[in-house]
Amino acid sequence: MRWDNLGESPSALFGTDVVTRTVDTPEFRGITFHEVRARSLVNRVPGASRMPFEWTVNPYRGCSHACVYCFARSTHGYLDLDTGLGFDSQIVVKVNAPELLRRELAAPRWRGDHIAMGTNVDCYQRAEGRYALMPGIIAALRDRANPFSILTKGTLILRDLELLRQAADVTDVGISVSVGFLDGELWRTVEPGTPAPGRRLDVVRTLTAHGIPCGVLMAPVIPFLSDTPEQLRATVRAIAEAGADSVTPLVLHLRPGAREWFLSWLGRHHPHLVRRYEALYAGGAYAPTWYQRRITRQVHELAAECGLGPFRPGQARRIPPEPARPAETAETAEPTPGATQLTLL
C-alpha cells in the first residue's frame, strides 16, 4: 500500500496529536484519514435525545458509506469539516479507542451501563477494514461483561463473529442491521458506499445461523421512493426470510445538514419530488405523525403475517404465500392509535 501526504506537522484542526493520511488504493481512493488519539471514548447521550440508551462509543467520525440522508452529517461541521463530500471522505479515526475503552470501563465511576455503537456513524464502515478497532472494543466489553449493542450496514461485522459469540456468553449483546429497502437502483444512488441490501440480509442470516439473534432496523423508509405497499411487503418478507427476530421501521428524517444534502440529491435524481418533500417536511425534520403511523402500522401488519415477533430459540418461521392487496394512498390512510416509531437522533 502506498501512503501519500503523511502528515508529521501539528494540525490546527486536531492539535498536535494527529496524523493525516491520504490513501491511494482502489478501496480507499479519495479518502483522507485523520488519525487522532482521543481523550475520552464513552459518550453520554444528551438528556433531550430520543435515544433509548444513555451511553455510546464512536471510534470514527465521518463515514464512507456516503448515505445522502445521514443525520450525523452536521457533526462534521463541529470540526470545521464539510458536511457534504467532506463527511463522506474525511474520516476521523480514534486510533487508541480499544485501550482507552478498557481504561474507562475499569474506572471506579463506571457502573456497567449498556453501550450502543453505530448510532452516529457506522463502526463497520470501510475504514474498519484498515484500522480494525472493533475487535479490541468488543474484547474490552466482553472482558468486563458490559452489555452493548451494534447497529450496522457493514458486512465486516462477520469478521468478529467469534468475539460476538464470546461476549454473548457473558453479557447482553444486541445486533441490528439496517436495511430500509431492496431497490437496487435507489441503493446505488442514496447509499453508494454501503454493501447491497441483499448482502446485509446475508449478515442477518449468518448471525442467526450462529446463534446470535439479529434484528433489522428498516431504515430509512423514503417517502415516494420506497414506501409503496408492494415495496414494504417485499422488504419485510426478505427480512423475515433472512431469519431476523424483529423489524423496526424508521421513516426518513431530515435534520439540518442532512436536509440540504438530501434535497440537493433529490433535485438531481428526482426533481419532480422536490415540492412534495418541501410540503411533507414543512413542519421540520420529521415527516408528519400521520405518515409515520401509517408506515409503522403497515410494517407491523406485514411482520405479523411473516411470523416476525419475539424471538424464541428453535421457533420456526414460516413465510406465507403472497396475498393480493389493494394499494393504500396517503389520503385514505388513517393513523393507528398508539403506533410508535423508533427515532435515531
Short mmCIF file of C-alpha atoms in Angstrom, two decimals:
data_model
loop_
_atom_site.label_atom_id
_atom_site.label_comp_id
_atom_site.label_asym_id
_atom_site.label_seq_id
_atom_site.Cartn_x
_atom_site.Cartn_y
_atom_site.Cartn_z
CA MET A 1 0.00 0.00 0.00
CA ARG A 2 1.26 3.49 -0.87
CA TRP A 3 0.56 6.37 1.50
CA ASP A 4 0.58 9.96 0.27
CA ASN A 5 0.73 13.15 2.33
CA LEU A 6 1.95 11.51 5.52
CA GLY A 7 1.40 14.37 7.90
CA GLU A 8 4.02 14.86 10.63
CA SER A 9 3.33 18.51 11.49
CA PRO A 10 0.72 19.69 14.03
CA SER A 11 -2.80 20.18 12.69
CA ALA A 12 -4.76 23.30 13.54
CA LEU A 13 -7.91 21.16 13.48
CA PHE A 14 -6.94 18.47 15.97
CA GLY A 15 -3.95 19.97 17.79
CA THR A 16 -0.56 18.31 17.97
CA ASP A 17 -1.68 14.70 18.24
CA VAL A 18 -2.85 13.92 14.71
CA VAL A 19 -1.55 12.20 11.60
CA THR A 20 -3.34 12.84 8.31
CA ARG A 21 -3.08 10.17 5.61
CA THR A 22 -4.46 10.11 2.08
CA VAL A 23 -4.57 6.56 0.74
CA ASP A 24 -4.07 5.85 -2.95
CA THR A 25 -5.51 2.36 -3.27
CA PRO A 26 -8.77 1.42 -5.04
CA GLU A 27 -10.73 0.64 -1.86
CA PHE A 28 -9.80 3.97 -0.21
CA ARG A 29 -9.18 6.24 -3.18
CA GLY A 30 -10.20 9.80 -2.42
CA ILE A 31 -10.49 9.20 1.32
CA THR A 32 -8.38 11.08 3.86
CA PHE A 33 -7.90 9.64 7.33
CA HIS A 34 -7.19 11.89 10.31
CA GLU A 35 -5.67 9.61 12.96
CA VAL A 36 -6.21 11.08 16.42
CA ARG A 37 -5.64 9.93 19.97
CA ALA A 38 -8.91 10.60 21.73
CA ARG A 39 -9.03 11.77 25.35
CA SER A 40 -12.33 10.00 26.04
CA LEU A 41 -14.45 7.42 24.25
CA VAL A 42 -17.62 6.62 26.21
CA ASN A 43 -20.04 9.46 25.48
CA ARG A 44 -23.19 10.35 27.39
CA VAL A 45 -26.24 10.87 25.18
CA PRO A 46 -27.81 14.33 25.73
CA GLY A 47 -30.81 14.22 28.02
CA ALA A 48 -33.08 15.71 25.35
CA SER A 49 -32.32 12.89 22.91
CA ARG A 50 -34.96 10.30 21.98
CA MET A 51 -32.36 7.54 22.09
CA PRO A 52 -33.36 4.53 24.24
CA PHE A 53 -29.88 4.37 25.81
CA GLU A 54 -27.57 6.68 27.72
CA TRP A 55 -24.05 5.85 26.53
CA THR A 56 -22.38 5.45 23.13
CA VAL A 57 -18.97 4.62 21.70
CA ASN A 58 -17.97 6.03 18.30
CA PRO A 59 -14.48 5.05 17.08
CA TYR A 60 -14.94 7.03 13.85
CA ARG A 61 -16.31 10.41 12.75
CA GLY A 62 -17.42 10.81 9.16
CA CYS A 63 -18.49 7.80 7.12
CA SER A 64 -17.53 6.44 3.72
CA HIS A 65 -20.97 4.82 3.40
CA ALA A 66 -21.90 8.25 2.00
CA CYS A 67 -25.64 7.86 2.69
CA VAL A 68 -27.12 11.10 1.41
CA TYR A 69 -29.68 11.22 4.24
CA CYS A 70 -27.27 10.58 7.15
CA PHE A 71 -28.33 12.67 10.13
CA ALA A 72 -24.75 12.68 11.50
CA ARG A 73 -23.52 14.97 8.71
CA SER A 74 -23.94 18.05 10.88
CA THR A 75 -21.39 16.72 13.38
CA HIS A 76 -18.60 17.20 10.82
CA GLY A 77 -19.28 20.91 10.97
CA TYR A 78 -18.14 20.92 14.62
CA LEU A 79 -14.66 20.08 13.30
CA ASP A 80 -14.77 22.74 10.58
CA LEU A 81 -15.07 19.95 8.01
CA ASP A 82 -17.52 19.91 5.11
CA THR A 83 -20.80 18.14 5.88
CA GLY A 84 -21.29 17.02 2.27
CA LEU A 85 -18.43 15.36 0.41
CA GLY A 86 -16.15 16.03 3.38
CA PHE A 87 -18.32 13.86 5.62
CA ASP A 88 -18.00 11.04 3.08
CA SER A 89 -14.25 11.33 2.55
CA GLN A 90 -12.63 12.99 5.61
CA ILE A 91 -12.70 10.24 8.23
CA VAL A 92 -11.52 10.84 11.78
CA VAL A 93 -10.09 7.65 13.31
CA LYS A 94 -9.67 7.34 17.08
CA VAL A 95 -6.70 5.00 16.85
CA ASN A 96 -6.45 4.49 20.62
CA ALA A 97 -10.11 3.51 21.01
CA PRO A 98 -9.65 -0.07 22.32
CA GLU A 99 -7.07 0.80 25.00
CA LEU A 100 -8.99 3.93 26.01
CA LEU A 101 -12.22 1.95 26.39
CA ARG A 102 -10.51 -0.60 28.65
CA ARG A 103 -9.33 2.20 30.89
CA GLU A 104 -12.76 3.86 31.04
CA LEU A 105 -14.60 0.59 31.74
CA ALA A 106 -12.21 -0.12 34.62
CA ALA A 107 -12.72 3.30 36.23
CA PRO A 108 -14.45 3.15 39.65
CA ARG A 109 -17.15 5.59 38.50
CA TRP A 110 -18.28 3.34 35.60
CA ARG A 111 -21.41 1.37 36.54
CA GLY A 112 -21.50 -1.11 33.66
CA ASP A 113 -24.37 0.53 31.76
CA HIS A 114 -25.39 -0.51 28.26
CA ILE A 115 -23.20 0.97 25.48
CA ALA A 116 -24.60 1.49 21.98
CA MET A 117 -22.40 1.57 18.87
CA GLY A 118 -23.17 2.50 15.28
CA THR A 119 -25.85 5.03 16.22
CA ASN A 120 -23.88 8.03 14.93
CA VAL A 121 -21.69 6.70 12.10
CA ASP A 122 -21.15 3.08 11.17
CA CYS A 123 -18.40 1.40 13.19
CA TYR A 124 -18.11 -1.19 10.38
CA GLN A 125 -17.59 1.26 7.54
CA ARG A 126 -14.70 0.62 5.15
CA ALA A 127 -12.14 2.29 7.43
CA GLU A 128 -12.62 -0.54 9.92
CA GLY A 129 -11.07 -2.92 7.39
CA ARG A 130 -7.89 -0.88 7.63
CA TYR A 131 -7.80 0.06 11.32
CA ALA A 132 -9.53 -2.96 12.95
CA LEU A 133 -10.65 -1.10 16.06
CA MET A 134 -13.79 -3.13 16.73
CA PRO A 135 -12.13 -6.43 17.77
CA GLY A 136 -10.35 -4.62 20.60
CA ILE A 137 -13.51 -2.73 21.54
CA ILE A 138 -15.65 -5.89 21.65
CA ALA A 139 -12.96 -7.74 23.61
CA ALA A 140 -12.84 -4.94 26.18
CA LEU A 141 -16.63 -5.09 26.63
CA ARG A 142 -16.53 -8.88 26.80
CA ASP A 143 -13.82 -8.92 29.45
CA ARG A 144 -15.87 -6.56 31.67
CA ALA A 145 -19.15 -8.38 30.85
CA ASN A 146 -20.51 -4.98 29.83
CA PRO A 147 -23.77 -5.08 27.83
CA PHE A 148 -23.68 -3.47 24.39
CA SER A 149 -25.43 -3.22 21.06
CA ILE A 150 -24.29 -2.62 17.48
CA LEU A 151 -26.21 -1.14 14.56
CA THR A 152 -24.55 -1.50 11.18
CA LYS A 153 -24.90 -1.62 7.41
CA GLY A 154 -21.47 -3.24 7.15
CA THR A 155 -20.79 -6.89 6.30
CA LEU A 156 -17.41 -6.62 8.06
CA ILE A 157 -19.15 -7.42 11.34
CA LEU A 158 -18.93 -11.10 10.35
CA ARG A 159 -15.16 -10.89 10.79
CA ASP A 160 -15.85 -10.51 14.53
CA LEU A 161 -18.41 -13.30 14.78
CA GLU A 162 -16.42 -15.36 17.30
CA LEU A 163 -15.83 -12.34 19.54
CA LEU A 164 -19.55 -11.55 19.46
CA ARG A 165 -20.36 -15.12 20.45
CA GLN A 166 -17.92 -14.93 23.34
CA ALA A 167 -19.41 -11.64 24.51
CA ALA A 168 -22.95 -13.01 24.25
CA ASP A 169 -21.96 -15.82 26.62
CA VAL A 170 -21.24 -13.35 29.43
CA THR A 171 -23.47 -10.32 28.82
CA ASP A 172 -26.40 -8.96 26.82
CA VAL A 173 -25.45 -8.32 23.19
CA GLY A 174 -27.86 -6.78 20.69
CA ILE A 175 -27.15 -6.71 16.96
CA SER A 176 -29.23 -4.84 14.41
CA VAL A 177 -28.63 -4.50 10.68
CA SER A 178 -30.05 -1.53 8.78
CA VAL A 179 -32.00 -2.44 5.62
CA GLY A 180 -34.57 0.13 4.55
CA PHE A 181 -35.48 -1.18 1.10
CA LEU A 182 -34.45 -3.63 -1.63
CA ASP A 183 -34.47 -1.38 -4.74
CA GLY A 184 -31.03 -1.75 -6.34
CA GLU A 185 -31.16 1.47 -8.35
CA LEU A 186 -32.21 3.51 -5.32
CA TRP A 187 -29.49 1.88 -3.22
CA ARG A 188 -26.73 2.77 -5.70
CA THR A 189 -27.56 6.48 -5.58
CA VAL A 190 -28.74 7.03 -2.00
CA GLU A 191 -26.31 4.69 -0.15
CA PRO A 192 -23.41 4.46 -2.62
CA GLY A 193 -20.72 3.33 -0.17
CA THR A 194 -22.68 0.56 1.54
CA PRO A 195 -22.95 -3.17 0.82
CA ALA A 196 -26.05 -4.03 -1.20
CA PRO A 197 -29.25 -4.71 0.77
CA GLY A 198 -29.07 -8.40 -0.12
CA ARG A 199 -25.57 -8.69 1.32
CA ARG A 200 -26.75 -7.07 4.55
CA LEU A 201 -29.54 -9.61 4.78
CA ASP A 202 -26.89 -12.31 4.37
CA VAL A 203 -25.30 -10.88 7.53
CA VAL A 204 -28.59 -11.36 9.36
CA ARG A 205 -28.81 -14.91 8.03
CA THR A 206 -25.26 -15.75 9.12
CA LEU A 207 -25.57 -14.26 12.60
CA THR A 208 -28.81 -16.09 13.34
CA ALA A 209 -27.35 -19.32 11.99
CA HIS A 210 -24.57 -18.99 14.58
CA GLY A 211 -26.98 -18.44 17.45
CA ILE A 212 -26.77 -14.64 17.63
CA PRO A 213 -30.27 -13.14 17.32
CA CYS A 214 -30.32 -10.19 14.95
CA GLY A 215 -32.98 -7.58 14.36
CA VAL A 216 -33.41 -5.30 11.37
CA LEU A 217 -33.87 -1.56 11.53
CA MET A 218 -35.93 -0.95 8.40
CA ALA A 219 -34.45 2.47 7.83
CA PRO A 220 -34.98 4.73 6.27
CA VAL A 221 -38.33 4.28 4.63
CA ILE A 222 -38.03 7.02 1.99
CA PRO A 223 -41.29 8.77 1.12
CA PHE A 224 -42.44 8.35 -2.50
CA LEU A 225 -39.38 6.21 -3.32
CA SER A 226 -39.56 3.10 -1.10
CA ASP A 227 -42.91 3.34 0.67
CA THR A 228 -45.49 1.71 -1.60
CA PRO A 229 -47.36 -1.25 -0.09
CA GLU A 230 -45.64 -3.53 -2.59
CA GLN A 231 -42.18 -2.24 -1.68
CA LEU A 232 -42.82 -2.51 2.05
CA ARG A 233 -44.17 -6.04 1.64
CA ALA A 234 -41.17 -7.20 -0.39
CA THR A 235 -38.73 -5.73 2.13
CA VAL A 236 -40.44 -7.20 5.19
CA ARG A 237 -40.69 -10.62 3.55
CA ALA A 238 -36.99 -10.57 2.69
CA ILE A 239 -36.14 -9.58 6.26
CA ALA A 240 -38.24 -12.44 7.63
CA GLU A 241 -36.73 -14.94 5.20
CA ALA A 242 -33.25 -13.88 6.35
CA GLY A 243 -34.17 -15.01 9.87
CA ALA A 244 -34.38 -11.65 11.62
CA ASP A 245 -36.04 -11.80 15.02
CA SER A 246 -37.61 -8.34 14.72
CA VAL A 247 -38.14 -5.45 12.33
CA THR A 248 -38.45 -1.80 13.34
CA PRO A 249 -39.45 0.78 10.71
CA LEU A 250 -37.97 4.26 10.69
CA VAL A 251 -39.19 6.94 8.32
CA LEU A 252 -36.61 9.26 6.79
CA HIS A 253 -35.90 12.32 8.90
CA LEU A 254 -34.01 15.33 7.63
CA ARG A 255 -32.17 17.32 10.25
CA PRO A 256 -30.12 20.40 9.31
CA GLY A 257 -27.01 19.37 7.41
CA ALA A 258 -28.58 16.17 6.14
CA ARG A 259 -31.64 18.04 4.85
CA GLU A 260 -29.67 20.28 2.49
CA TRP A 261 -27.53 17.42 1.18
CA PHE A 262 -30.52 15.12 0.65
CA LEU A 263 -32.61 17.77 -1.11
CA SER A 264 -29.69 18.54 -3.40
CA TRP A 265 -29.51 14.84 -4.28
CA LEU A 266 -33.28 14.73 -4.75
CA GLY A 267 -33.15 17.69 -7.14
CA ARG A 268 -30.61 15.87 -9.31
CA HIS A 269 -32.18 12.41 -9.32
CA HIS A 270 -35.91 13.00 -8.69
CA PRO A 271 -36.64 16.70 -9.35
CA HIS A 272 -40.37 16.03 -9.63
CA LEU A 273 -40.42 15.11 -5.92
CA VAL A 274 -38.80 18.26 -4.53
CA ARG A 275 -42.05 20.16 -3.96
CA ARG A 276 -43.71 17.10 -2.42
CA TYR A 277 -40.82 16.82 0.05
CA GLU A 278 -40.96 20.51 0.87
CA ALA A 279 -44.64 20.06 1.69
CA LEU A 280 -44.21 16.79 3.62
CA TYR A 281 -41.33 18.13 5.72
CA ALA A 282 -42.64 21.68 6.05
CA GLY A 283 -43.10 21.12 9.77
CA GLY A 284 -39.43 20.38 10.43
CA ALA A 285 -37.05 17.44 10.37
CA TYR A 286 -39.69 14.73 10.69
CA ALA A 287 -42.47 13.52 8.43
CA PRO A 288 -45.97 14.18 9.79
CA THR A 289 -47.20 11.91 12.55
CA TRP A 290 -49.99 10.51 10.35
CA TYR A 291 -47.43 9.39 7.78
CA GLN A 292 -45.10 7.83 10.35
CA ARG A 293 -48.02 5.96 11.93
CA ARG A 294 -49.20 4.70 8.55
CA ILE A 295 -45.80 3.22 7.75
CA THR A 296 -45.43 1.77 11.24
CA ARG A 297 -48.85 0.12 11.05
CA GLN A 298 -48.21 -1.36 7.61
CA VAL A 299 -44.82 -2.77 8.58
CA HIS A 300 -46.16 -4.23 11.82
CA GLU A 301 -49.03 -5.91 9.97
CA LEU A 302 -46.67 -7.33 7.35
CA ALA A 303 -44.27 -8.52 10.04
CA ALA A 304 -47.09 -10.35 11.82
CA GLU A 305 -48.05 -12.06 8.55
CA CYS A 306 -44.46 -13.23 8.13
CA GLY A 307 -44.13 -14.55 11.67
CA LEU A 308 -41.83 -11.81 12.92
CA GLY A 309 -42.21 -11.31 16.64
CA PRO A 310 -40.50 -12.01 19.95
CA PHE A 311 -37.58 -14.35 19.39
CA ARG A 312 -37.83 -17.86 20.84
CA PRO A 313 -34.98 -20.32 20.30
CA GLY A 314 -35.98 -23.09 17.98
CA GLN A 315 -39.04 -21.27 16.73
CA ALA A 316 -39.71 -21.99 13.06
CA ARG A 317 -40.53 -19.06 10.85
CA ARG A 318 -42.99 -19.62 8.03
CA ILE A 319 -43.34 -17.18 5.15
CA PRO A 320 -46.97 -17.21 3.99
CA PRO A 321 -47.97 -17.05 0.34
CA GLU A 322 -48.18 -13.56 -1.10
CA PRO A 323 -51.81 -12.36 -0.90
CA ALA A 324 -53.24 -9.75 -3.24
CA ARG A 325 -53.77 -6.39 -1.54
CA PRO A 326 -55.26 -3.13 -2.75
CA ALA A 327 -52.87 -0.19 -2.78
CA GLU A 328 -53.29 2.31 0.03
CA THR A 329 -52.77 6.02 -0.56
CA ALA A 330 -51.66 8.69 1.86
CA GLU A 331 -55.06 10.35 1.54
CA THR A 332 -57.02 7.26 2.61
CA ALA A 333 -54.67 6.04 5.32
CA GLU A 334 -55.80 6.57 8.89
CA PRO A 335 -53.35 6.79 11.78
CA THR A 336 -53.25 3.82 14.12
CA PRO A 337 -53.81 4.95 17.73
CA GLY A 338 -50.77 4.29 19.83
CA ALA A 339 -48.46 3.45 16.91
CA THR A 340 -44.90 4.35 17.75
CA GLN A 341 -41.67 4.65 15.85
CA LEU A 342 -38.07 4.46 16.97
CA THR A 343 -36.22 7.66 16.11
CA LEU A 344 -32.45 7.90 15.91
CA LEU A 345 -31.01 11.33 16.71
#
